[in-house]
PDB file of C-alpha atoms in Angstrom:
ATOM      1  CA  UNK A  57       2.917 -36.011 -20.281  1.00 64.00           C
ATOM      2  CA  UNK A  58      -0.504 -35.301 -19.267  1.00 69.00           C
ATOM      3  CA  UNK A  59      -2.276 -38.886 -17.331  1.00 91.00           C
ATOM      4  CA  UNK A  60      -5.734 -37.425 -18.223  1.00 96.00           C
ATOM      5  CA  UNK A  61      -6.648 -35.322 -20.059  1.00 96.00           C
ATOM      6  CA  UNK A  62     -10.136 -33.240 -21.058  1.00 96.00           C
ATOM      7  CA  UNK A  63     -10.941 -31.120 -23.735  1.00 96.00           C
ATOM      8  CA  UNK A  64     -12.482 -28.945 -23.465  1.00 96.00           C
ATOM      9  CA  UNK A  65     -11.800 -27.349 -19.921  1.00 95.00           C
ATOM     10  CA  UNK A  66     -14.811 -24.776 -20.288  1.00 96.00           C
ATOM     11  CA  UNK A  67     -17.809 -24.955 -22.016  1.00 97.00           C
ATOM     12  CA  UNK A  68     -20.505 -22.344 -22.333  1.00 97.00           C
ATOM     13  CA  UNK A  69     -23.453 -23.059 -24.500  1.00 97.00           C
ATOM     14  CA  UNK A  70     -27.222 -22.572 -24.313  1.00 96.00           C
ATOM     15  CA  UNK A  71     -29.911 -24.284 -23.034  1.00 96.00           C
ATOM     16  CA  UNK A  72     -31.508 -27.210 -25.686  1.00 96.00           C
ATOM     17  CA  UNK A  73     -27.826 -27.581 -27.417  1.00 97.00           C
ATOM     18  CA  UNK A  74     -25.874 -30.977 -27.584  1.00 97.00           C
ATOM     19  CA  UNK A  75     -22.383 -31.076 -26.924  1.00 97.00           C
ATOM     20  CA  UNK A  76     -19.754 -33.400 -25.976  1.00 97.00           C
ATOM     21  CA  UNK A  77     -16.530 -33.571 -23.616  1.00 98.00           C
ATOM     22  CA  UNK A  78     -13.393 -35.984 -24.484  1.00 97.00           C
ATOM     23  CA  UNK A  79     -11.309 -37.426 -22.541  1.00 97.00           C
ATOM     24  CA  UNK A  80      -8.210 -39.875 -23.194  1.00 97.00           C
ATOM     25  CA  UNK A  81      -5.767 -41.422 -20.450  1.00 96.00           C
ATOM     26  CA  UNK A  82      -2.320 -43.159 -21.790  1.00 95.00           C
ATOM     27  CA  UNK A  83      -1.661 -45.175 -18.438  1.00 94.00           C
ATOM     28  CA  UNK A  84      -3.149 -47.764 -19.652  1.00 92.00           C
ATOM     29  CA  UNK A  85      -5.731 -48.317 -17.358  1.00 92.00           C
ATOM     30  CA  UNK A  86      -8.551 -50.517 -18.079  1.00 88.00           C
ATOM     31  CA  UNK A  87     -11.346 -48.740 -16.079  1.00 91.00           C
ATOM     32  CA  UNK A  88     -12.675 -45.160 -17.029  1.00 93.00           C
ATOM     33  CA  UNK A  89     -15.332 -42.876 -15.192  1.00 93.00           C
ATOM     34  CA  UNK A  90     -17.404 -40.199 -15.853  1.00 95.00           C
ATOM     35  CA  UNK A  91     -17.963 -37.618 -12.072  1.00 95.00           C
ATOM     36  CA  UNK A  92     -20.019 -34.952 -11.840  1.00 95.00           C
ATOM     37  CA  UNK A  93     -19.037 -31.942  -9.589  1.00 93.00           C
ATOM     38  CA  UNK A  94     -21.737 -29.607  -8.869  1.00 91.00           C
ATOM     39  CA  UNK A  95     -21.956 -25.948  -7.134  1.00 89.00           C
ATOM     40  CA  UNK A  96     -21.384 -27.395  -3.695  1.00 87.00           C
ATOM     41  CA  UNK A  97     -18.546 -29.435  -4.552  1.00 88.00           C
ATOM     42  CA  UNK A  98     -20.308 -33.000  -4.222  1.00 89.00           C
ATOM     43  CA  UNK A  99     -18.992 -35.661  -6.239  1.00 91.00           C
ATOM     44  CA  UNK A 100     -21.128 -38.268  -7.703  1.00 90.00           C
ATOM     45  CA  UNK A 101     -19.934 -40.613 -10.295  1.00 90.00           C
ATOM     46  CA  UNK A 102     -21.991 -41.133 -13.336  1.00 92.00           C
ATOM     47  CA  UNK A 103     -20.489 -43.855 -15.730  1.00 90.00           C
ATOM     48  CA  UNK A 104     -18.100 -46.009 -15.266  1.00 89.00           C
ATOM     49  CA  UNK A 105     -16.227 -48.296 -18.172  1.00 88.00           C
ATOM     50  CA  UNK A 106     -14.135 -51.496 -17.624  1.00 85.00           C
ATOM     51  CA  UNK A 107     -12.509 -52.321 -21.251  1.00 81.00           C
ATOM     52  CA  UNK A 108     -15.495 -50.403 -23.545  1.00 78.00           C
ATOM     53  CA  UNK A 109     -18.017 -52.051 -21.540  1.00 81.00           C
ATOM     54  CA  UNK A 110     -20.428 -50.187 -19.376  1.00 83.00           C
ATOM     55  CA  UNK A 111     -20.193 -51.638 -15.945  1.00 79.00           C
ATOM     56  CA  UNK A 112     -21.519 -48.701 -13.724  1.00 77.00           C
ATOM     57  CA  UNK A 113     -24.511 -46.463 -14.666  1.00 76.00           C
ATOM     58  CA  UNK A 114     -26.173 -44.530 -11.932  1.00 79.00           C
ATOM     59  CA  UNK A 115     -29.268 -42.583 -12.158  1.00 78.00           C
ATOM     60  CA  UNK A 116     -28.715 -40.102 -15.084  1.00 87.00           C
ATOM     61  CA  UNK A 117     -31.013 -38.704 -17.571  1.00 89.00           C
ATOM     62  CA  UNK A 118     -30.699 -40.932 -20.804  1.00 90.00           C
ATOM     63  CA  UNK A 119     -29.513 -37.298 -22.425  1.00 95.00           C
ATOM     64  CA  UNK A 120     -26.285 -38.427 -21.222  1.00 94.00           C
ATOM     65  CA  UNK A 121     -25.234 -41.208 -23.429  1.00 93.00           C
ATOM     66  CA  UNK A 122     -20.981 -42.402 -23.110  1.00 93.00           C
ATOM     67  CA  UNK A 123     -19.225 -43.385 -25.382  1.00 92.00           C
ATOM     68  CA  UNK A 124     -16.171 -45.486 -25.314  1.00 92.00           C
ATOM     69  CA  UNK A 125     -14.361 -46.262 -28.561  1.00 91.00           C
ATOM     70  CA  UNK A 126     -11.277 -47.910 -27.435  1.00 91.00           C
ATOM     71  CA  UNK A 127     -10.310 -48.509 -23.737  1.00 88.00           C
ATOM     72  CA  UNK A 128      -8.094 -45.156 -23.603  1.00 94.00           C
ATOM     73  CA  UNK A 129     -11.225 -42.589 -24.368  1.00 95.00           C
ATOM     74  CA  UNK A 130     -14.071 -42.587 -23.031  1.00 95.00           C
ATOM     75  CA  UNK A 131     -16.822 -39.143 -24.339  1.00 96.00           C
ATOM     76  CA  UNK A 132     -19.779 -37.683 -23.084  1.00 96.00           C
ATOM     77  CA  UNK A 133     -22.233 -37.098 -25.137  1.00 96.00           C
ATOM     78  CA  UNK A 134     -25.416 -34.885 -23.658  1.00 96.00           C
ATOM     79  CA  UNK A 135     -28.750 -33.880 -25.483  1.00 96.00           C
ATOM     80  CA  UNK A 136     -30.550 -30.878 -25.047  1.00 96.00           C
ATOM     81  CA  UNK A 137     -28.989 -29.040 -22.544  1.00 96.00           C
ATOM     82  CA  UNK A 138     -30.797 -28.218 -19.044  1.00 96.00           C
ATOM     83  CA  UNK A 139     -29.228 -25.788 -16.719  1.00 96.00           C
ATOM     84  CA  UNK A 140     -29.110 -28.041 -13.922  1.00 94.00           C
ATOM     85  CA  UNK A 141     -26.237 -29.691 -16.367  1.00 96.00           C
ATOM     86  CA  UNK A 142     -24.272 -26.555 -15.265  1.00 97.00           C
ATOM     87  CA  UNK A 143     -21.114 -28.193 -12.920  1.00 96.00           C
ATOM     88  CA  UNK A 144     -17.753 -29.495 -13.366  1.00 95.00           C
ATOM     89  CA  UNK A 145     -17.541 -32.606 -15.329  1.00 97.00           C
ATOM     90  CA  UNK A 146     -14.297 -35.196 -14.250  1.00 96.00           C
ATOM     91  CA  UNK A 147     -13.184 -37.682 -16.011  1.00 97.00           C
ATOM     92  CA  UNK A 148     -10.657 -40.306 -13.756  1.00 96.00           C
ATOM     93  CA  UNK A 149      -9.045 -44.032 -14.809  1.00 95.00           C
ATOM     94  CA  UNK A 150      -7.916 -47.074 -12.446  1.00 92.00           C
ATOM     95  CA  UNK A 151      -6.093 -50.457 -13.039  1.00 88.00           C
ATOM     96  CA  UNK A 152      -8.549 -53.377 -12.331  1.00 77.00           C
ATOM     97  CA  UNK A 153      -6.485 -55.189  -9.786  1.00 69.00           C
ATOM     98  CA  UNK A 154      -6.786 -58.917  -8.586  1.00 66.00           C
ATOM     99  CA  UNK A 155     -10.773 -60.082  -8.676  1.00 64.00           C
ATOM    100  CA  UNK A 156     -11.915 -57.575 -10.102  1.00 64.00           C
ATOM    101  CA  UNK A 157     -11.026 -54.684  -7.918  1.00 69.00           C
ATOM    102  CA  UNK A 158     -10.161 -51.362  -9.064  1.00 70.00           C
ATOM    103  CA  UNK A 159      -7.514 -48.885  -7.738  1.00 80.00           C
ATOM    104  CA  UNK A 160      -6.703 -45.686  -7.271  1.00 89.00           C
ATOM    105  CA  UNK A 161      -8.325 -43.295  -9.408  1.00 92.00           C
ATOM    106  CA  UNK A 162      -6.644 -40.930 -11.518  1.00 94.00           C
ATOM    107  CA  UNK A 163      -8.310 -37.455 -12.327  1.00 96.00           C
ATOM    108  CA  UNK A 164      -8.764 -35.366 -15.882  1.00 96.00           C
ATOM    109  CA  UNK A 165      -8.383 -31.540 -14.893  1.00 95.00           C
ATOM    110  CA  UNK A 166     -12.286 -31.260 -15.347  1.00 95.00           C
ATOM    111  CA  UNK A 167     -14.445 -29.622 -17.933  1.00 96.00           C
ATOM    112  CA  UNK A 168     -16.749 -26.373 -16.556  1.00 96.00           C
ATOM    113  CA  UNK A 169     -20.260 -26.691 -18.539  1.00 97.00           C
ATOM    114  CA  UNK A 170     -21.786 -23.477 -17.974  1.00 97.00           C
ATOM    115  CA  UNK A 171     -26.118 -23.666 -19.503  1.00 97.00           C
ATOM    116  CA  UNK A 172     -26.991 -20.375 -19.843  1.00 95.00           C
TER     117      UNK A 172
ATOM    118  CA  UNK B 241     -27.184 -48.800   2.000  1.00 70.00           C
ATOM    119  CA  UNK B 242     -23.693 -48.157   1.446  1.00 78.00           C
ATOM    120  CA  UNK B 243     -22.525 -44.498   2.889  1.00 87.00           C
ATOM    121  CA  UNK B 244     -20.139 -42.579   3.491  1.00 92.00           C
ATOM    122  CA  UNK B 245     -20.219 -39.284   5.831  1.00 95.00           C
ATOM    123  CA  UNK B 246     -17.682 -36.671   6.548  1.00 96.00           C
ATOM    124  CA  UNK B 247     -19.496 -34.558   8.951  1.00 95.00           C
ATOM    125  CA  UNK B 248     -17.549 -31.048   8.130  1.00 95.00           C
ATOM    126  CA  UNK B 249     -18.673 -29.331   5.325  1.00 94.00           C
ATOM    127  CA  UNK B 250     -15.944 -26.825   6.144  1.00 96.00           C
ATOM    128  CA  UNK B 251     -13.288 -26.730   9.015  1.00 97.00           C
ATOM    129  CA  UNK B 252     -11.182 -24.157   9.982  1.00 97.00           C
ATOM    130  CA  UNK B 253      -8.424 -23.735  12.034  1.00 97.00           C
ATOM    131  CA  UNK B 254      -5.156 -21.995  12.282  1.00 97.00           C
ATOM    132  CA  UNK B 255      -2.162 -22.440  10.584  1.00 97.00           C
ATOM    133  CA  UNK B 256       0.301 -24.903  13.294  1.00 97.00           C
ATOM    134  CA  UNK B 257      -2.985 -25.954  14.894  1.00 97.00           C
ATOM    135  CA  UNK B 258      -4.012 -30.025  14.918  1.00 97.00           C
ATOM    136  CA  UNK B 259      -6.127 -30.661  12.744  1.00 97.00           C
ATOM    137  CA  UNK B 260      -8.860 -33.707  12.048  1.00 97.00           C
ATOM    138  CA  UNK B 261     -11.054 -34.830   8.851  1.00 97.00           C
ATOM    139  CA  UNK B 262     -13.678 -36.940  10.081  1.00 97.00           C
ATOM    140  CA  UNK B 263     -15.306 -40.253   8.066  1.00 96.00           C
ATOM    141  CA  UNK B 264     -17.783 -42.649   8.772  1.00 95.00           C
ATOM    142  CA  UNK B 265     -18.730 -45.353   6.153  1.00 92.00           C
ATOM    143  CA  UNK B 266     -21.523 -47.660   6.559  1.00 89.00           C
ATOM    144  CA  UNK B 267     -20.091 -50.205   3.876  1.00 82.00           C
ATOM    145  CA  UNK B 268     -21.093 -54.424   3.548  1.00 77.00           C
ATOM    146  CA  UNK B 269     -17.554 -56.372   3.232  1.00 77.00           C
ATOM    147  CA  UNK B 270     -14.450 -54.672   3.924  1.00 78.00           C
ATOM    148  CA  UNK B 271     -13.884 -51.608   2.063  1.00 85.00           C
ATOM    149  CA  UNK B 272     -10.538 -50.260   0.667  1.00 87.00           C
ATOM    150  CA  UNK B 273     -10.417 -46.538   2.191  1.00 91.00           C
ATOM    151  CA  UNK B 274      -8.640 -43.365   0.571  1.00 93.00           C
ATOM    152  CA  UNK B 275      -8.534 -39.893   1.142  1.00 95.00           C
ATOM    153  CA  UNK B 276      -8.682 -37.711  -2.509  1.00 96.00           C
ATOM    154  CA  UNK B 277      -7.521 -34.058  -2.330  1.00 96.00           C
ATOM    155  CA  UNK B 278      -8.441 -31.261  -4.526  1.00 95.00           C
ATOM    156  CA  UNK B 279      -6.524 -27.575  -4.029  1.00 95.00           C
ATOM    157  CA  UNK B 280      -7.336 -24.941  -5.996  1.00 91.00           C
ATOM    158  CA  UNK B 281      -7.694 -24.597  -9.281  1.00 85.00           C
ATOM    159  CA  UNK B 282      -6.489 -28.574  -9.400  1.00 88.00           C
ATOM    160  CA  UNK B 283      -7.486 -31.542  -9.978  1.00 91.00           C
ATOM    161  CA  UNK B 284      -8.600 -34.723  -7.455  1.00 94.00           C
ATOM    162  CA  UNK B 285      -5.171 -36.460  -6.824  1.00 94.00           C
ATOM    163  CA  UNK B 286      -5.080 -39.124  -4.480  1.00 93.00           C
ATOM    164  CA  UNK B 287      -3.440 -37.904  -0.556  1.00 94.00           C
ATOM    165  CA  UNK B 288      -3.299 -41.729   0.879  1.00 92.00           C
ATOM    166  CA  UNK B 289      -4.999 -45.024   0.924  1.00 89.00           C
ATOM    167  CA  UNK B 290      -5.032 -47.348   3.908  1.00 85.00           C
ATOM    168  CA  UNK B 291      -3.466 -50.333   2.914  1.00 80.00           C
ATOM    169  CA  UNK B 292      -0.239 -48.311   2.372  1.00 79.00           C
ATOM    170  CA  UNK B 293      -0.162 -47.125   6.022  1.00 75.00           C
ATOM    171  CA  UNK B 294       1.683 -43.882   5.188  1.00 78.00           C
ATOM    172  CA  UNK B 295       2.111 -40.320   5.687  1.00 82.00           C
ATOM    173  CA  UNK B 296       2.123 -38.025   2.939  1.00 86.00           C
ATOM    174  CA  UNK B 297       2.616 -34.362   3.606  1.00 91.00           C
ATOM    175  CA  UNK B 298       2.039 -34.988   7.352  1.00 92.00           C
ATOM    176  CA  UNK B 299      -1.118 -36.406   6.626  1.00 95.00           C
ATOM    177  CA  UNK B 300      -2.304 -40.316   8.107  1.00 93.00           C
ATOM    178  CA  UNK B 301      -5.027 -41.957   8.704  1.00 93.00           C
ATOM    179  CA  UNK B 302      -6.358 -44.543  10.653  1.00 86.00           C
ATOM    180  CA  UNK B 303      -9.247 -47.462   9.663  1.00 88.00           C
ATOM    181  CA  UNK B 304     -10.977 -48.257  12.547  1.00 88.00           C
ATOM    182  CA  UNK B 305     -12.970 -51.330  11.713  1.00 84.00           C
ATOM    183  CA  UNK B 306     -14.998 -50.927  15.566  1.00 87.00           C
ATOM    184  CA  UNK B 307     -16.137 -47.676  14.570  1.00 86.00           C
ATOM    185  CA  UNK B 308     -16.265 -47.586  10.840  1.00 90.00           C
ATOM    186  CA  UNK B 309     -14.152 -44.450  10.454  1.00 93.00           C
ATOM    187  CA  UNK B 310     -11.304 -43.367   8.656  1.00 94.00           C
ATOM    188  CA  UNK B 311     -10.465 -40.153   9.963  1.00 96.00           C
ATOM    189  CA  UNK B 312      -7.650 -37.987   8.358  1.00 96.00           C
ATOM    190  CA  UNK B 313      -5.209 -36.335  10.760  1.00 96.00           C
ATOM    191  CA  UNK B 314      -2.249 -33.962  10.855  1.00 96.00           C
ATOM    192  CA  UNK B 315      -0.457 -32.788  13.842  1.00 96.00           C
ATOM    193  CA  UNK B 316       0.499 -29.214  12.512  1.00 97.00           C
ATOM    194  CA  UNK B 317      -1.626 -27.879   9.671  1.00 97.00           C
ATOM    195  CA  UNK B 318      -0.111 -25.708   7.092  1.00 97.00           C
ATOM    196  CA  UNK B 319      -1.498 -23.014   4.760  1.00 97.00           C
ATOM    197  CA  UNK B 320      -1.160 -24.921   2.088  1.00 96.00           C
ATOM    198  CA  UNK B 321      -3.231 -27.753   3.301  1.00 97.00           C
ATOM    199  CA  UNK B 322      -6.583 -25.301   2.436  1.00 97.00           C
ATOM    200  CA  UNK B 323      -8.433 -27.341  -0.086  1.00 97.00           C
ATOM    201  CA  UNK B 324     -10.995 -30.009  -0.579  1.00 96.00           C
ATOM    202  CA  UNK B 325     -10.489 -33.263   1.156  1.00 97.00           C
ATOM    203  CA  UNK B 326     -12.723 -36.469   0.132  1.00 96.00           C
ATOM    204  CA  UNK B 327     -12.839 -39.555   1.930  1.00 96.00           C
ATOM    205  CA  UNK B 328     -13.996 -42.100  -0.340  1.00 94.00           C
ATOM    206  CA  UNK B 329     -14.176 -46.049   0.575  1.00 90.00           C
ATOM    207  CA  UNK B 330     -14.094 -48.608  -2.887  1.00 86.00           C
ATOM    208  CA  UNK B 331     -16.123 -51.867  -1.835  1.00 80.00           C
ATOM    209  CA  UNK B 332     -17.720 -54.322  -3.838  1.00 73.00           C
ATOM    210  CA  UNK B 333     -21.587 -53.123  -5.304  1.00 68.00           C
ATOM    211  CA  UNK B 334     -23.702 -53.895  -7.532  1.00 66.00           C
ATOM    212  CA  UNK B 335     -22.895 -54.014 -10.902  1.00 62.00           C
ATOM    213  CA  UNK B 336     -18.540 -54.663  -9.644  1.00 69.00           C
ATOM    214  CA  UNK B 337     -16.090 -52.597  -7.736  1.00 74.00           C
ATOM    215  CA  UNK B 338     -17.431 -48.597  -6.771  1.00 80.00           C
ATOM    216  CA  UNK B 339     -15.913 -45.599  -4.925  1.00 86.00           C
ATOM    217  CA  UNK B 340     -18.342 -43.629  -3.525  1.00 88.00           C
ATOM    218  CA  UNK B 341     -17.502 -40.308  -2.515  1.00 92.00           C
ATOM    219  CA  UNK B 342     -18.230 -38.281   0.947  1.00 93.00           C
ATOM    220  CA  UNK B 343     -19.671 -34.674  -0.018  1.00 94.00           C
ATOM    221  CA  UNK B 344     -16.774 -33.017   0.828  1.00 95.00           C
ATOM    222  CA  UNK B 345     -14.521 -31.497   3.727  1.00 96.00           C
ATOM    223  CA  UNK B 346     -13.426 -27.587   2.945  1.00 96.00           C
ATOM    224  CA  UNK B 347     -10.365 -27.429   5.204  1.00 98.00           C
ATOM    225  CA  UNK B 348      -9.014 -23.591   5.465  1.00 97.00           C
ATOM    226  CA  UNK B 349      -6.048 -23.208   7.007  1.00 97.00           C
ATOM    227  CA  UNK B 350      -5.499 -19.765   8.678  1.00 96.00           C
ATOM    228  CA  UNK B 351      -2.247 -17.768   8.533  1.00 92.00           C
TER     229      UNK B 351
END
């Protein structure tokens, strides 16, 4: 059974559109993230949820809005589509360990947006 | 700030040859340190984390507290070694426990 998963894996859609990625884990984690990959392969972490509640958001344009309805899923949700939003999206999970501390991360296969 | 730097954007070398990932962090506390791996086509899957002190397919690394590096090693690279490697240190930040990720070593392992 898939740890995370991401639907869907490829996206193409034009510029000024809304869409939105899923993803789910079923380790039970209580941590979720939202990564962004782009062309040169640098990963930068955009959201991050502990139980539903946002602990972790860096410096993204508010047409990004998460969503987390239970503590297995946490969406993406983005608003008028720019081209620069062309790159791989990840999705990953961790156990919060003793004081707080998270673990390893475990990665969703990615979704390709592609803004034309 | 906290940092983290792999120097390589890509390395090379040929397949049986040594080869060595480097990573600096510049990191308040004491960091947990891991090493993330992504082949082709895949997805980031962790390759080892220092508190285990293991090898996993040939790979270890060592945290040198002196000289704030965590560089990944392996004696006898392989073709199928060619892929991404991220060193990414988890440390306490604002706002709770983050990874932050290095941009990235492209190792390609010749034949």
């Amino acid at each position: 059974d898939t740890a995370v998963s991401q639907t869907p894996k490829y996206l193409v859609t034009q510029m000024g559109n809304d869409k939105s990625i899923k993803c789910e884990q079923n380790l039970g984690h209580d941590t979720m993230y939202w990564y962004k990959q782009d062309s040169k392969k640098f990963l930068k972490i955009m959201f991050s949820y502990n139980n539903k509640e946002l602990i972790i958001n860096e410096t993204v344009p508010n047409r990004f809005s998460p969503k987390s309805p239970d503590k297995a899923h946490l969406n993406l949700h983005i608003n008028s589509l720019e081209l620069g939003d062309s790159a791989v999206y990840f999705c990953a999970s961790s156990q919060e360990g003793p004081r707080g501390r998270t673990d390893t991360q475990y990665f969703g296969p990615g979704t390709r947006l592609t803004v034309l | 700030a906290q940092r983290v730097t792999q120097p390589e954007k890509l390395l090379s070398v040929f397949k049986g040859a040594p080869v060595e990932l480097k990573c600096n962090y510049s990191y308040s506390g004491s960091p947990e340190l891991f090493w993330y791996v992504q082949y082709s086509r895949q997805r980031l899957q962790l390759l080892l984390r220092h508190i285990s002190r293991e090898s996993i397919k040939g790979f270890t690394a060592d945290l040198n507290k002196g000289e704030t590096s965590f560089h990944l090693k392996k004696p006898f690279a392989q073709e199928e070694d060619s892929a991404m490697y991220y060193c990414a240190p988890l440390g306490r930040n604002t706002g709770g426990f983050k990874t932050i990720f290095g941009a990235g070593t492209r190792l390609f392992v010749k034949a």
